[in-house]
Short mmCIF file of C-alpha atoms in Angstrom, two decimals:
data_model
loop_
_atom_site.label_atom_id
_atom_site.label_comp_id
_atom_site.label_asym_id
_atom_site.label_seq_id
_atom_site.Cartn_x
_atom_site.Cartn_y
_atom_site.Cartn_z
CA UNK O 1 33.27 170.05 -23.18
CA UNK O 2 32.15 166.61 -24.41
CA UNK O 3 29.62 168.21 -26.84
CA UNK O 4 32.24 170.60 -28.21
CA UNK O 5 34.73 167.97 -28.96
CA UNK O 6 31.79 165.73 -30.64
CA UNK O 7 30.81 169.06 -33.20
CA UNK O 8 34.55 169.54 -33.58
CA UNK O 9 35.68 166.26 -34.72
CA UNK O 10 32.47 166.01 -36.61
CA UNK O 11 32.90 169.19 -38.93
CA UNK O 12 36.72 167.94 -38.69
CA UNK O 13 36.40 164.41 -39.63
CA UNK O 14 34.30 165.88 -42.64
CA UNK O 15 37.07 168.15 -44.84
CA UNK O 16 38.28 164.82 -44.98
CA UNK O 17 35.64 163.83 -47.54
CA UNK O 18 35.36 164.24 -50.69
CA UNK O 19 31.64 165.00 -50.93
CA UNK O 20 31.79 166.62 -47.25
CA UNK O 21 28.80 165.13 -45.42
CA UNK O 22 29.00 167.95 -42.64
CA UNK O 23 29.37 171.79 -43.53
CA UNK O 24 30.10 174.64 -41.37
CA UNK O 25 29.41 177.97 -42.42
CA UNK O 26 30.13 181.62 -41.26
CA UNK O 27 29.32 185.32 -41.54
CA UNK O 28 31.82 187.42 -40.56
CA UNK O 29 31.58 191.08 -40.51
CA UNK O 30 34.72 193.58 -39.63
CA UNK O 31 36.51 190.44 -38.36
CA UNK O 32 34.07 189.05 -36.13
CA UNK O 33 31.95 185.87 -36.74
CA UNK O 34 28.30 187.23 -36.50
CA UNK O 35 26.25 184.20 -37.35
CA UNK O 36 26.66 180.77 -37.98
CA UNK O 37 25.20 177.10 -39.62
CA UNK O 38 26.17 173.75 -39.24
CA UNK O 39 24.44 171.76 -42.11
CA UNK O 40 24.47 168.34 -43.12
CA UNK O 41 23.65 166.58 -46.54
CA UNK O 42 21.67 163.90 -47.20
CA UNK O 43 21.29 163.23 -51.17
CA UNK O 44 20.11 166.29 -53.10
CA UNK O 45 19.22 167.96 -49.67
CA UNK O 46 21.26 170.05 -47.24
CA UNK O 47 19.74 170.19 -43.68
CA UNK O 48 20.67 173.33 -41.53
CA UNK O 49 20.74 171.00 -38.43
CA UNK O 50 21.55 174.67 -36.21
CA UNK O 51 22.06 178.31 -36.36
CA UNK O 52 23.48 180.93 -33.97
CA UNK O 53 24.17 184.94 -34.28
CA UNK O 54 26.19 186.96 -31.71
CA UNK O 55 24.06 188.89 -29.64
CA UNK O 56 26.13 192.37 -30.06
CA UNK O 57 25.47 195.45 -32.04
CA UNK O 58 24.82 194.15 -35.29
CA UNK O 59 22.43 191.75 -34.42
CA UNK O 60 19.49 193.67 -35.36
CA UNK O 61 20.74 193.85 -39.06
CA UNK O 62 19.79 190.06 -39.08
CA UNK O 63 22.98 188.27 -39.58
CA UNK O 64 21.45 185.01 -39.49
CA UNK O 65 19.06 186.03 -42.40
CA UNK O 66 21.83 186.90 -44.74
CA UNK O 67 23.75 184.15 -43.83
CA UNK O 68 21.06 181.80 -44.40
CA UNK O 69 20.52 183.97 -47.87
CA UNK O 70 24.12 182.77 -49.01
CA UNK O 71 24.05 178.91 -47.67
CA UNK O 72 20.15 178.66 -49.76
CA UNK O 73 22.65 180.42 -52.96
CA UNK O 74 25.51 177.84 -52.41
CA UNK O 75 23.17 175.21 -51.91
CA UNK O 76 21.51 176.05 -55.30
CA UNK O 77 24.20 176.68 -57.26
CA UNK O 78 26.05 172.60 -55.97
CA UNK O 79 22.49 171.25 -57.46
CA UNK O 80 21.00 170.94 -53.93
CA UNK O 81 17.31 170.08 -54.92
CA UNK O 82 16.47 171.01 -51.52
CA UNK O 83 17.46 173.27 -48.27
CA UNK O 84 15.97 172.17 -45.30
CA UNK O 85 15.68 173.89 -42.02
CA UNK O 86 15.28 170.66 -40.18
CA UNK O 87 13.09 169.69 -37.36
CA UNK O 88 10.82 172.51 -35.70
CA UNK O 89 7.73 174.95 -37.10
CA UNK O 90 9.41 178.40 -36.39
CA UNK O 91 7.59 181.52 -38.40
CA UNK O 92 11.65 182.52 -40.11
CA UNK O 93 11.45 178.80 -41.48
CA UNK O 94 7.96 180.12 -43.20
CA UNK O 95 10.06 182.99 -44.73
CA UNK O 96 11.89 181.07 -46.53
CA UNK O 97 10.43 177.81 -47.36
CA UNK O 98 7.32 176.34 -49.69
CA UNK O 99 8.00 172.92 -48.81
CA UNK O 100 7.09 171.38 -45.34
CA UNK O 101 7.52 167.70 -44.35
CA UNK O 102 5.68 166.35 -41.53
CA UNK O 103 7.08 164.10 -39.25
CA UNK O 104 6.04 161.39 -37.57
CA UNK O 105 7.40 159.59 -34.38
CA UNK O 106 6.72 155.68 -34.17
CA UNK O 107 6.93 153.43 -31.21
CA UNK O 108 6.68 149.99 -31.32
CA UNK O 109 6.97 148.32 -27.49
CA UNK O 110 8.26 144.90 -27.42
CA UNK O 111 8.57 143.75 -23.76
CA UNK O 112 6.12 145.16 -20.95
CA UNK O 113 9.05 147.82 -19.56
CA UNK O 114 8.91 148.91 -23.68
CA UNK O 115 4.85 149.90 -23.35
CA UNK O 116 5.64 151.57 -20.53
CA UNK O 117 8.62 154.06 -21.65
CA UNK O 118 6.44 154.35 -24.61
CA UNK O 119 3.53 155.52 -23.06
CA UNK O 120 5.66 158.03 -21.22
CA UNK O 121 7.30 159.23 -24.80
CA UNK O 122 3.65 159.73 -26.62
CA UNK O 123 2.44 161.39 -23.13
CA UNK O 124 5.75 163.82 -23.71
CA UNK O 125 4.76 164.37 -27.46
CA UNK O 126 1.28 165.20 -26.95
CA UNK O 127 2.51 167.77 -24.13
CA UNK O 128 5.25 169.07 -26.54
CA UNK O 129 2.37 169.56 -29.49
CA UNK O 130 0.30 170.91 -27.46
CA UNK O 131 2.79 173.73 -25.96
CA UNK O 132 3.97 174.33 -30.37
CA UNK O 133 0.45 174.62 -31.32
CA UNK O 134 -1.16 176.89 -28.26
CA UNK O 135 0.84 180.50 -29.46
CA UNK O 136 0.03 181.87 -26.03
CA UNK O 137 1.54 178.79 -24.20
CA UNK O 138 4.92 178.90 -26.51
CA UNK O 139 5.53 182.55 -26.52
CA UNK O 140 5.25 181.99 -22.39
CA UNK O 141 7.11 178.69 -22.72
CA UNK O 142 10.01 180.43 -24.71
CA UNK O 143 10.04 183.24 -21.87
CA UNK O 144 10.83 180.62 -19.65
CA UNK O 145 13.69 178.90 -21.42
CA UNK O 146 15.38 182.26 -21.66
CA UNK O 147 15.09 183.35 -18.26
CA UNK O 148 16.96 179.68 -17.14
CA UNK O 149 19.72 180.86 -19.69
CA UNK O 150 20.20 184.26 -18.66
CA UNK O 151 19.10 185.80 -21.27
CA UNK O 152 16.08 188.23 -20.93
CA UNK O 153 15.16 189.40 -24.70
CA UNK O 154 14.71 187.27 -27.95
CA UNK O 155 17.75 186.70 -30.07
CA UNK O 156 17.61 189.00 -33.49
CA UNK O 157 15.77 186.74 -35.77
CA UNK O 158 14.21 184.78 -32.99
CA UNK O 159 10.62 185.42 -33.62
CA UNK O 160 8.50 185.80 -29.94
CA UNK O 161 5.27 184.54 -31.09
#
């Protein structure tokens, strides 16, 4: 409920603005929302911070894909210099995009409780590299995930490998 109300008044506070630094977008087809983006800007760029399609009937037509189609137009045509799919190394992001930033994390410990949290953190990093860059090991560790959620297929546009 608390993470609800944050998104809500977020994309709320934003039609306030004149240059609207939070954007919600939807696809709806025969009066149901099918897919969905929440994007922020930042400059000449507008970050897709998340996605989601209904899992129904019409998922298989790829929802998300067109919807993304229409945000990359919009974005074009309001001089966006770049669309950005955020944070993550997913192969749909490689459908769509020439442009990849790396990103870094830095840690800089101050007090002797600081080298140890951040000695925990890079152990978690290396771990979470490891599991993005072994196929085998994400396609089981995305398995996993969707069995704790209930879910036992891949979500249309949710690439399993």
């Amino acid at each position: 409920a608390e993470v609800r109300a944050f998104f809500r008044s977020l994309f709320t506070d934003a039609l306030q603005e004149e240059d609207r630094s939070f954007v919600l977008h939807g696809l709806e087809v025969a009066g149901k929302l099918r897919a969905v983006t929440g994007s922020s800007r930042s400059g000449k760029r507008l970050i897709c911070e998340f996605g989601a399609i209904a899992e129904d009937d019409l998922a298989h037509t790829s929802p998300g894909d067109f919807l993304f189609f229409e945000n990359i137009q919009e974005a074009c045509e309001a001089g966006f210099e770049i669309y950005d799919f955020s944070v993550g190394d997913e192969p749909y992001k490689r459908l769509w995009c020439d442009v990849e930033t790396q990103h870094f994390e830095v840690l800089v410990p101050l007090t002797l409780k600081g080298r140890g949290l951040a000695l925990v953190l890079r152990h978690g990093a290396s771990l979470k590299a490891f599991i993005k860059h072994s196929p085998m090991v994400w396609k089981l560790t995305k398995l996993l995930r969707r069995k704790a959620v209930g879910r036992t297929a891949p979500a249309a546009g949710e690439d399993d490998s």
